[in-house]
mmCIF file of C-alpha atoms in Angstrom:
data_model
loop_
_atom_site.group_PDB
_atom_site.id
_atom_site.type_symbol
_atom_site.label_atom_id
_atom_site.label_comp_id
_atom_site.label_asym_id
_atom_site.label_seq_id
_atom_site.Cartn_x
_atom_site.Cartn_y
_atom_site.Cartn_z
ATOM 1 C CA MET A 208 -9.940 16.115 15.321
ATOM 2 C CA THR A 209 -12.635 13.760 14.093
ATOM 3 C CA PRO A 210 -13.127 13.600 10.261
ATOM 4 C CA GLN A 211 -16.431 14.903 8.909
ATOM 5 C CA ASN A 212 -19.008 12.590 7.465
ATOM 6 C CA PRO A 213 -18.948 13.357 3.712
ATOM 7 C CA SER A 214 -22.333 11.661 3.193
ATOM 8 C CA GLN A 215 -23.983 14.631 4.871
ATOM 9 C CA HIS A 216 -22.719 16.846 2.041
ATOM 10 C CA ALA A 217 -23.945 14.318 -0.551
ATOM 11 C CA ARG A 218 -27.370 14.316 1.081
ATOM 12 C CA ILE A 219 -27.636 18.108 0.992
ATOM 13 C CA ALA A 220 -26.645 18.176 -2.644
ATOM 14 C CA ALA A 221 -29.129 15.402 -3.539
ATOM 15 C CA ASP A 222 -31.907 17.163 -1.655
ATOM 16 C CA ALA A 223 -31.202 20.402 -3.505
ATOM 17 C CA LEU A 224 -31.343 18.639 -6.836
ATOM 18 C CA ASP A 225 -34.569 16.927 -5.904
ATOM 19 C CA ARG A 226 -36.104 20.295 -4.973
ATOM 20 C CA LEU A 227 -34.922 21.772 -8.320
ATOM 21 C CA VAL A 228 -36.500 18.986 -10.328
ATOM 22 C CA HIS A 229 -39.724 19.137 -8.326
ATOM 23 C CA ASP A 230 -40.037 22.891 -8.585
ATOM 24 C CA VAL A 231 -39.584 22.856 -12.369
ATOM 25 C CA GLN A 232 -42.007 19.923 -12.788
ATOM 26 C CA SER A 233 -44.604 21.634 -10.576
ATOM 27 C CA GLY A 234 -44.264 24.963 -12.384
ATOM 28 C CA ARG A 235 -42.881 26.900 -9.409
ATOM 29 C CA ALA A 236 -39.631 27.408 -11.343
ATOM 30 C CA ALA A 237 -38.862 27.680 -15.073
ATOM 31 C CA TRP A 238 -35.714 27.517 -17.179
ATOM 32 C CA SER A 239 -34.611 30.516 -19.240
ATOM 33 C CA PRO A 240 -31.620 30.715 -21.534
ATOM 34 C CA HIS A 241 -29.643 32.437 -18.806
ATOM 35 C CA THR A 242 -30.607 30.068 -15.982
ATOM 36 C CA ALA A 243 -30.028 27.093 -18.311
ATOM 37 C CA ARG A 244 -26.417 28.206 -18.919
ATOM 38 C CA GLN A 245 -25.820 28.702 -15.258
ATOM 39 C CA ALA A 246 -27.410 25.316 -14.493
ATOM 40 C CA VAL A 247 -25.206 23.579 -17.007
ATOM 41 C CA ASP A 248 -22.116 25.185 -15.358
ATOM 42 C CA ASP A 249 -23.342 24.058 -11.937
ATOM 43 C CA LEU A 250 -24.246 20.580 -13.084
ATOM 44 C CA THR A 251 -20.760 20.215 -14.641
ATOM 45 C CA ARG A 252 -19.349 21.058 -11.230
ATOM 46 C CA ILE A 253 -21.660 18.551 -9.514
ATOM 47 C CA THR A 254 -20.876 15.736 -11.940
ATOM 48 C CA THR A 255 -17.157 16.379 -11.715
ATOM 49 C CA ALA A 256 -17.339 16.232 -7.943
ATOM 50 C CA ALA A 257 -19.583 13.142 -8.018
ATOM 51 C CA SER A 258 -17.089 11.406 -10.235
ATOM 52 C CA THR A 259 -14.268 12.142 -7.789
ATOM 53 C CA ALA A 260 -16.468 11.034 -4.878
ATOM 54 C CA LEU A 261 -17.326 7.759 -6.589
ATOM 55 C CA GLN A 262 -13.644 7.046 -7.237
ATOM 56 C CA GLN A 263 -12.833 7.845 -3.607
ATOM 57 C CA LEU A 264 -15.616 5.464 -2.447
ATOM 58 C CA ALA A 265 -14.326 2.732 -4.776
ATOM 59 C CA ALA A 266 -10.781 3.156 -3.461
ATOM 60 C CA THR A 267 -11.920 3.077 0.159
ATOM 61 C CA LEU A 268 -14.142 0.002 -0.300
ATOM 62 C CA GLY A 269 -11.482 -1.695 -2.390
ATOM 63 C CA GLN A 270 -9.357 -2.036 0.735
ATOM 64 C CA GLN A 271 -11.928 -4.450 2.238
ATOM 65 C CA PRO A 272 -11.781 -8.114 1.185
ATOM 66 C CA GLY A 273 -14.662 -10.115 -0.169
ATOM 67 C CA PRO A 274 -16.437 -10.994 -3.453
ATOM 68 C CA ARG A 275 -19.359 -8.671 -2.857
ATOM 69 C CA THR A 276 -16.954 -5.882 -2.191
ATOM 70 C CA ALA A 277 -15.262 -6.486 -5.550
ATOM 71 C CA GLN A 278 -18.642 -6.195 -7.313
ATOM 72 C CA THR A 279 -19.358 -2.963 -5.394
ATOM 73 C CA VAL A 280 -16.004 -1.483 -6.237
ATOM 74 C CA THR A 281 -16.400 -2.373 -9.929
ATOM 75 C CA ALA A 282 -19.836 -0.798 -9.973
ATOM 76 C CA LEU A 283 -18.619 2.345 -8.257
ATOM 77 C CA HIS A 284 -15.614 2.633 -10.531
ATOM 78 C CA GLN A 285 -17.852 2.308 -13.636
ATOM 79 C CA ALA A 286 -20.238 4.891 -12.197
ATOM 80 C CA GLY A 287 -17.279 7.245 -11.722
ATOM 81 C CA GLN A 288 -16.210 6.702 -15.314
ATOM 82 C CA TYR A 289 -19.722 7.352 -16.651
ATOM 83 C CA THR A 290 -20.044 10.447 -14.468
ATOM 84 C CA THR A 291 -16.701 11.729 -15.827
ATOM 85 C CA THR A 292 -18.143 11.241 -19.323
ATOM 86 C CA ALA A 293 -21.281 13.140 -18.302
ATOM 87 C CA ALA A 294 -19.260 16.018 -16.962
ATOM 88 C CA ALA A 295 -17.298 16.176 -20.273
ATOM 89 C CA GLN A 296 -20.558 16.192 -22.253
ATOM 90 C CA LEU A 297 -21.983 18.937 -20.065
ATOM 91 C CA ALA A 298 -18.846 21.021 -20.656
ATOM 92 C CA THR A 299 -19.226 20.506 -24.417
ATOM 93 C CA ALA A 300 -22.923 21.527 -24.163
ATOM 94 C CA ARG A 301 -21.975 24.673 -22.219
ATOM 95 C CA HIS A 302 -19.344 25.645 -24.809
ATOM 96 C CA THR A 303 -21.888 25.378 -27.589
ATOM 97 C CA MET A 304 -24.512 27.505 -25.844
ATOM 98 C CA SER A 305 -24.727 31.103 -26.952
#
């Protein structure tokens, strides 16, 4: 069996987030306290998954030699760390919401 292309899933998630931002900016959607709580829960899931995906990308690319690859791996690793921090901050925000 051929492995799936995970970038397709990333593209779908990115497209959905783009639509969300555009809909709120255009006034077609609006946040309420309930939808904000749910969105924070979902964004926590997204950032946790993004952190894992970034670490997976760094590990995969780290197996390829070259100086540019090393820069890429470092950048992906740092992005994964920052995304992990973002997920933790989102979880904290959710816990403080009433």
